[in-house]
Coordinates of C-alpha atoms in Angstrom, one line a residue:
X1 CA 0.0 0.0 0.0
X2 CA 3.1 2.6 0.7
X3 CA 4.1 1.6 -2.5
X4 CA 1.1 2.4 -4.3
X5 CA 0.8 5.9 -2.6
X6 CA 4.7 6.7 -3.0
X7 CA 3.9 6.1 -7.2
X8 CA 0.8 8.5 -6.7
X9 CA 3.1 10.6 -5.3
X10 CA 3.0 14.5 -7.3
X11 CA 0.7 13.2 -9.6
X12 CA -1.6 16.1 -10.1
X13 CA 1.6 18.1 -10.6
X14 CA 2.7 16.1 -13.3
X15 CA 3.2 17.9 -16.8
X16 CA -0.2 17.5 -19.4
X17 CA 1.5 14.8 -21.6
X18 CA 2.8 12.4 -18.5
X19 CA -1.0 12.2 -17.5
X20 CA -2.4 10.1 -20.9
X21 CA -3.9 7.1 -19.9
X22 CA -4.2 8.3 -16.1
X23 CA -6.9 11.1 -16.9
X24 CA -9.0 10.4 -20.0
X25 CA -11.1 13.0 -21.5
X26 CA -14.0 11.4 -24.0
X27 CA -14.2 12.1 -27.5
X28 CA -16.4 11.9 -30.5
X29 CA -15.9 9.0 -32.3
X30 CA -16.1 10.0 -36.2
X31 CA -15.4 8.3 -39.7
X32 CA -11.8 7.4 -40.5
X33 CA -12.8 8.8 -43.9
X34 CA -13.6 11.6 -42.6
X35 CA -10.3 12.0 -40.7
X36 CA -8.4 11.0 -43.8
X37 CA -10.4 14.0 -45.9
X38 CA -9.7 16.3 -43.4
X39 CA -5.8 15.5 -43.7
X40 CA -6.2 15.2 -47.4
X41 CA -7.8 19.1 -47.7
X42 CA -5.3 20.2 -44.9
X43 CA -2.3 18.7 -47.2
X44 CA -4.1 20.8 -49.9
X45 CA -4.3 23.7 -48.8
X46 CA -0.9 23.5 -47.4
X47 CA -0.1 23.2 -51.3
X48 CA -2.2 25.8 -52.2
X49 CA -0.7 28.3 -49.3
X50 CA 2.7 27.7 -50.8
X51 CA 1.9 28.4 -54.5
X52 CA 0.6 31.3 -53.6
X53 CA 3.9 32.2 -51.4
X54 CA 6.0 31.5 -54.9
X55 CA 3.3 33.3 -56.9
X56 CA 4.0 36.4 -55.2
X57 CA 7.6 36.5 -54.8
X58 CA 7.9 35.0 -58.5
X59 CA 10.9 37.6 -59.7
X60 CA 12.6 35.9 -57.0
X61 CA 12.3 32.9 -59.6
X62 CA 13.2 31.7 -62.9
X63 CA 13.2 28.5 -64.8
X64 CA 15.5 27.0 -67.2
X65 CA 14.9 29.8 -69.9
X66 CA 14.8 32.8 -68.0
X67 CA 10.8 33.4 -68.1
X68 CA 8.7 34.8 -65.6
X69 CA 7.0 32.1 -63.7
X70 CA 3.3 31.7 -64.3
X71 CA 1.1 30.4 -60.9
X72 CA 1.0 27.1 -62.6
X73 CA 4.8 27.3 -62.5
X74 CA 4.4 28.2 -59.1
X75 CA 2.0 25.7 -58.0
X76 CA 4.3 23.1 -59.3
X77 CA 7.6 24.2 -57.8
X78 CA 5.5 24.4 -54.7
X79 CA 4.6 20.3 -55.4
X80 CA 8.1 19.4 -56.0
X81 CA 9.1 21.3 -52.8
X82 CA 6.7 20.3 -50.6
X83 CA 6.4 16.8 -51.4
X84 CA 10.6 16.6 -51.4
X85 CA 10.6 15.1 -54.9
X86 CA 13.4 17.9 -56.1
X87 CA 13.8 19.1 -59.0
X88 CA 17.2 18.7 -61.7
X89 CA 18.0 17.1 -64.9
X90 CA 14.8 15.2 -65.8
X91 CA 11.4 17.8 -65.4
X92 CA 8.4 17.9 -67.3
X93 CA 8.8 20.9 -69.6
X94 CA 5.4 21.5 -71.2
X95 CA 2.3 22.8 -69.5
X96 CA 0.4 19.5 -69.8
X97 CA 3.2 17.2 -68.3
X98 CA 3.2 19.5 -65.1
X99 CA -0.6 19.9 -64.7
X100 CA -0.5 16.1 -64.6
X101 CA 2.3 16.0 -62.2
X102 CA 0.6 18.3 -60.1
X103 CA -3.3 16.7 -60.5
X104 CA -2.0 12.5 -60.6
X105 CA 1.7 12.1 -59.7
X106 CA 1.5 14.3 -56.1
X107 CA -1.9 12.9 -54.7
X108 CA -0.2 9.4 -55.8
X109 CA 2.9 10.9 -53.5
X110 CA 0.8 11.9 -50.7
X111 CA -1.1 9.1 -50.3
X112 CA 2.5 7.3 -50.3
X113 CA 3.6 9.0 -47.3
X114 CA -0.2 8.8 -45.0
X115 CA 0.4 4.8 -45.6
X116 CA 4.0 4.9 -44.7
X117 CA 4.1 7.2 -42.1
X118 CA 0.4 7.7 -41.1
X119 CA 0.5 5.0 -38.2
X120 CA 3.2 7.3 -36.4
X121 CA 2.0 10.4 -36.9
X122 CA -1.5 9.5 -35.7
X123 CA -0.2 8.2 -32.6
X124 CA 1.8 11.1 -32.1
X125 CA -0.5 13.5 -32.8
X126 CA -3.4 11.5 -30.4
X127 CA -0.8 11.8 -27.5
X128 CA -0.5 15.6 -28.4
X129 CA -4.3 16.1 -28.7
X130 CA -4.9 13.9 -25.4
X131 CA -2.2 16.0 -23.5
X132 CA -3.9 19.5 -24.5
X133 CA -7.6 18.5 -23.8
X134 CA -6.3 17.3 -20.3
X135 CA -5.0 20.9 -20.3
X136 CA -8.0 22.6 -21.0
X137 CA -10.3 20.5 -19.3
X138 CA -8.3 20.6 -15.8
X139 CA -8.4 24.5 -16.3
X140 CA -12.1 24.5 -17.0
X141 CA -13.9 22.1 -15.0
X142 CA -16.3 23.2 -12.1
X143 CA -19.0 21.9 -10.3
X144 CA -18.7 18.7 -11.1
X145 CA -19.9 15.5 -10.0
X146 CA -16.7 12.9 -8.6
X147 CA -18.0 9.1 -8.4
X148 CA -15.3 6.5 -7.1
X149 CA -15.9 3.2 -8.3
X150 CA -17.6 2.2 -11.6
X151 CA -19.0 -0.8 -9.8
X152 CA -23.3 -1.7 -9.7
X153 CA -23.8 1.1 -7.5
X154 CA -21.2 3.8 -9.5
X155 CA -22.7 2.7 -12.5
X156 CA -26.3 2.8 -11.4
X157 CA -25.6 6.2 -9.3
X158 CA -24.4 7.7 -12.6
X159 CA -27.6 6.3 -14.8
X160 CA -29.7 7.9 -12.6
X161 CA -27.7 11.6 -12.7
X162 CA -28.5 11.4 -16.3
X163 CA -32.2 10.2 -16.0
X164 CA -32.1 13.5 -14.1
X165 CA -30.7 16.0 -16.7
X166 CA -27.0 15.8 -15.6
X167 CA -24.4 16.2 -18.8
X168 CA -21.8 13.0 -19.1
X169 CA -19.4 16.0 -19.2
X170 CA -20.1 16.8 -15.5
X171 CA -19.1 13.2 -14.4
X172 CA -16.0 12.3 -13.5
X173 CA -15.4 8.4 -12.9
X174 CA -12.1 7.2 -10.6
X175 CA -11.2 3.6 -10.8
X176 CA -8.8 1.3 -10.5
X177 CA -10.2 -1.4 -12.7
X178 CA -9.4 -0.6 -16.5
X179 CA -12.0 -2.5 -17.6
X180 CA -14.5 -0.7 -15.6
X181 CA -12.6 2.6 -16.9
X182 CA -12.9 2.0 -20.3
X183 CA -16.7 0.8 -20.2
X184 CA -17.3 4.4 -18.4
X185 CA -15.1 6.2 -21.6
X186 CA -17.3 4.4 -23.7
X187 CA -20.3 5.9 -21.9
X188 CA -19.0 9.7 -22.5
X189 CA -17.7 9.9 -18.8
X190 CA -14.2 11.3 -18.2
X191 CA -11.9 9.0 -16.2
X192 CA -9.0 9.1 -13.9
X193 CA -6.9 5.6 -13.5
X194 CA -6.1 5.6 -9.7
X195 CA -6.9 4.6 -6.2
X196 CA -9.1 7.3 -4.8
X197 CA -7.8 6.6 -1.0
X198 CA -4.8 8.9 -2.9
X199 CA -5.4 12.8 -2.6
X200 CA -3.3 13.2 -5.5
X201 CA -5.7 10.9 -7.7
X202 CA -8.4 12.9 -6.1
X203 CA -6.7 16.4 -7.0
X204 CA -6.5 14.8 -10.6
X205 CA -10.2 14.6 -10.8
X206 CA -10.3 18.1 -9.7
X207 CA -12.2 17.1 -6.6
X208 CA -11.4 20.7 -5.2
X209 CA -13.7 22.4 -7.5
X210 CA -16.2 19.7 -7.4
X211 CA -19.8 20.2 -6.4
X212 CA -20.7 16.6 -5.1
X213 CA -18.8 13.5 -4.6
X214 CA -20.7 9.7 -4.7
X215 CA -18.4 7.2 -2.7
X216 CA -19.1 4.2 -4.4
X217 CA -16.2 1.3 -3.5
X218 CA -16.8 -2.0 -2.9
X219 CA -15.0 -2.1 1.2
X220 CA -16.4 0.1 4.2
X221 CA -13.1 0.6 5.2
X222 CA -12.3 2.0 1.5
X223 CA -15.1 4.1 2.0
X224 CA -14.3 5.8 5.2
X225 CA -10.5 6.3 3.3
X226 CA -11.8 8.1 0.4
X227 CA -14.4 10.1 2.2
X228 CA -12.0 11.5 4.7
X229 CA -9.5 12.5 1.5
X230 CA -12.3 14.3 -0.2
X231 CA -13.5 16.2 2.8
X232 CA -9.5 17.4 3.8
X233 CA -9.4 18.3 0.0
X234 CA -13.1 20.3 -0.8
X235 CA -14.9 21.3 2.4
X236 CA -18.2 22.4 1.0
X237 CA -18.6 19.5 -1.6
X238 CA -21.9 17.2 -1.2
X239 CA -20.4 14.0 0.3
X240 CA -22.9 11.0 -0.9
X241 CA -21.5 7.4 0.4
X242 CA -22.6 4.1 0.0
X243 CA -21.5 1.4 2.6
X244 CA -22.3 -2.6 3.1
X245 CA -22.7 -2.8 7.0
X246 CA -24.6 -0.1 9.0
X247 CA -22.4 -0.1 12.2
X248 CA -19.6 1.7 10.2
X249 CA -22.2 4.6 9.0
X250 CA -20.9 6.5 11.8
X251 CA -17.4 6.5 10.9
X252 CA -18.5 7.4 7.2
X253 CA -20.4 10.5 8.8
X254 CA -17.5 11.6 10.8
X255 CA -15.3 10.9 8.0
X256 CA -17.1 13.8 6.5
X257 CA -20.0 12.1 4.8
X258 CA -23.6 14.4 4.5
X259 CA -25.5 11.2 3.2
X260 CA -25.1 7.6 3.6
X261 CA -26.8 4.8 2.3
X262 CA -26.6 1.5 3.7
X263 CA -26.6 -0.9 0.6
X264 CA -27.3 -4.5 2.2
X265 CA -30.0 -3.4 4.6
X266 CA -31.9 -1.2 2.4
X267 CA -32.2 -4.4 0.0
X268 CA -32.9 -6.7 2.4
X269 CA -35.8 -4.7 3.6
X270 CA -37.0 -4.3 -0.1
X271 CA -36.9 -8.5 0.2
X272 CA -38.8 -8.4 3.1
X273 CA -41.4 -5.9 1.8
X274 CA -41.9 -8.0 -1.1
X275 CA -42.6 -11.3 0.2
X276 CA -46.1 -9.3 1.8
X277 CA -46.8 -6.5 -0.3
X278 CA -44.8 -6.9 -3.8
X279 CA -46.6 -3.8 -5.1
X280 CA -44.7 -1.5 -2.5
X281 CA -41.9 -2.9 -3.8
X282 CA -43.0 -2.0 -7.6
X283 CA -43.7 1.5 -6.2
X284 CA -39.9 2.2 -4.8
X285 CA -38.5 1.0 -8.1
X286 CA -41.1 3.3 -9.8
X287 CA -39.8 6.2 -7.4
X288 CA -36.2 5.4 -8.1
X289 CA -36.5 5.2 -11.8
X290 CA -35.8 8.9 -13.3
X291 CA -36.9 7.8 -17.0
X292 CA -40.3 6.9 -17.0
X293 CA -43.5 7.2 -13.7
X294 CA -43.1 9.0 -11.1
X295 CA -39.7 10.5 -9.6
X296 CA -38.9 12.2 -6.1
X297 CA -37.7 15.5 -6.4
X298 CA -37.4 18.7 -4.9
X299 CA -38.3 22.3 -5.9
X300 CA -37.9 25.7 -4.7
X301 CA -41.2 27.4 -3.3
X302 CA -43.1 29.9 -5.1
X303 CA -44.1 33.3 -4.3
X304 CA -47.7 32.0 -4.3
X305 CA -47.1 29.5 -1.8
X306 CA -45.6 31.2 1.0
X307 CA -47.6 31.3 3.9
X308 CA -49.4 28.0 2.9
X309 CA -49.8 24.7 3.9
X310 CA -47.3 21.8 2.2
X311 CA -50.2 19.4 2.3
X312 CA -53.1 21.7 0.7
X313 CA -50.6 21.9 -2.3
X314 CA -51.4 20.3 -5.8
X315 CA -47.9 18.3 -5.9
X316 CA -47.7 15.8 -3.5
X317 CA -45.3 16.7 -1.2
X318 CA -43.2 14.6 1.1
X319 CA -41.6 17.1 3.4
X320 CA -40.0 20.6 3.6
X321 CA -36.1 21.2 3.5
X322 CA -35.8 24.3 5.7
X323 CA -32.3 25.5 6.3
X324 CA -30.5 22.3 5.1
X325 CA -33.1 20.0 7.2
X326 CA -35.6 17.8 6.3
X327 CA -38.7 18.2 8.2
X328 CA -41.4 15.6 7.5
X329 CA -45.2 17.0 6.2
X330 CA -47.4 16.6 9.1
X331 CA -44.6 18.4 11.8
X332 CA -46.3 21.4 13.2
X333 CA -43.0 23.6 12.3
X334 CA -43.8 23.1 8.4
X335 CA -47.5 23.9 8.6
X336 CA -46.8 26.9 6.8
X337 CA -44.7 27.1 4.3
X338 CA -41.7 29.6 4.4
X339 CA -39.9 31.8 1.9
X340 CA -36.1 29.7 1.0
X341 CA -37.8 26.4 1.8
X342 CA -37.9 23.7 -0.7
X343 CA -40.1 21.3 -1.2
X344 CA -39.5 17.6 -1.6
X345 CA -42.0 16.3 -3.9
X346 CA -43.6 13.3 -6.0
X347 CA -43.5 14.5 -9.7
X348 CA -44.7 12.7 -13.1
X349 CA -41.5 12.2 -15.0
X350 CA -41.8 14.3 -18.3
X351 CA -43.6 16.8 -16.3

């Protein structure tokens, strides 16, 4: 475990280019013909940029006899040049010969060079690419969501951030599995390669400016690691942690946690509901399920609704978050409703 900490070790100060394959920033995945016509109208107007360079400077110029050059005699020392043919003892000498030099023989060139040396510059230019996006991105990003582990519960966690309007931009996925990494790439998610237990790994996720963070490992103990990282790293960021046993949700909440969720028993209640009243069960999934039903959510109150009672309301409300604490409808402090509450509700999705 030193080990593995000693290698994490300054990674978040480590230059753009040492960080590709640690941080991974998703792309749009497009055509290779469309990659290869970009290069082959880039190449082009390379050409074209030069001819015009020769075009204008042409009394620097002369050919063989002596005669001014014309721009096809520019575009064509501009295809000998650029494509590193040359020039000497053997050149084509009337008009046709070098239109067909420049309109056959170079493409023929060019195409010549993509296959031989296409395969390193691609991968040279991919590394380039990758390091600047990590640039930009690490500069950019802000209030952001951080989820550690791309487990069942990561990967469910994140499904339902997007069932509820949250951009795959805004997710940032740390793992140590690289299958689980690349299966969250795949999904649009940016990814950092790293134990999370490591505030450096943490740093590279940016979880400093991060607005939430969704502790989703597989060990309690992990848990409590990670959650007291984040907390020494971002104080105000929305700590969200799921552990297996509920005797160590204390430790999570003085780790630093503001929600915890006790995965085993909150499923074995679910199987205990069932075996009486199944449709209960079909309810909570109902509730849970941002993408179709009915959804809990919460809302600010409206002018109109200040003064009132939460349960005389047309939504169906659940309870009243006053001053970051829920308060249950039916408490006498929430019989009327204030101005800054917020209203935890039961809406229609799509509505």
């Amino acid at each position: 475990m030193f080990g593995d900490r000693a290698r994490g070790l300054g990674l978040a100060s480590r230059p753009h280019f040492a960080l590709v394959g640690v941080l991974r920033i998703p792309e749009v995945q497009i055509s290779p013909w469309i990659s290869l016509t970009r290069r082959v109208l880039f190449a082009a107007s390379l050409l074209l940029l030069a001819a015009i360079v020769v075009y204008v400077g042409r009394e620097g110029y002369h050919d063989n006899s002596g005669n001014e050059l014309s721009f096809l005699d520019a575009f064509y020392y501009a295809t000998v040049s650029l494509s590193t043919t040359g020039y000497g003892d053997i050149h084509p000498v009337s008009a046709e010969a070098r239109l067909a030099n420049i309109v056959i023989i170079t493409p023929l060139r060019i195409l010549f060079l993509i296959v031989l040396v296409g395969t390193t510059l691609g991968v040279l230019t991919e590394r380039s690419r990758q390091a600047f996006k990590i640039q930009r991105w690490r500069h950019s990003v802000r209030n952001h969501t951080v989820v550690v582990g791309y487990g069942t519960k990561g990967r469910t966690a994140i499904d339902a951030m997007l069932g509820d309007g949250v951009q795959p931009a805004d997710i940032v996925v740390v793992d140590t599995d690289v299958v689980a990494l690349e299966a969250a790439a795949n999904a649009g998610l940016v990814t950092v390669h790293g134990s999370a237990t490591q505030s450096d790994v943490l740093r590279l996720a940016t979880v400093q400016n991060a607005a939430s963070v969704v502790v989703a490992t597989n060990r309690d103990d992990t848990a409590v690691l990670v959650t007291l990282t984040a907390r020494e790293l971002n104080k105000t960021a929305k700590i969200v942690v799921a552990v297996r046993e509920a005797e160590n949700t204390h430790l999570v909440r003085q780790s630093g946690a503001d929600s915890v969720v006790v995965s085993s028993e909150t499923a074995g209640r679910l199987l205990g509901i069932a075996t009486t009243t199944p449709t209960v069960v079909e309810m909570m999934e109902d509730l849970l399920t941002p993408q179709e039903g009915f959804a809990v959510a919460e809302r600010e109150v409206e002018p109109a609704e200040i003064g009132g009672s939460p349960r005389h309301l047309s939504d169906i409300v659940l309870g009243v978050v006053r001053g970051g604490v829920l308060v249950r409808v039916g408490e006498p402090e929430v019989d009327a409703i204030e101005a800054g509450d917020k209203l935890l509700y039961i809406r229609r999705v799509g509505k």
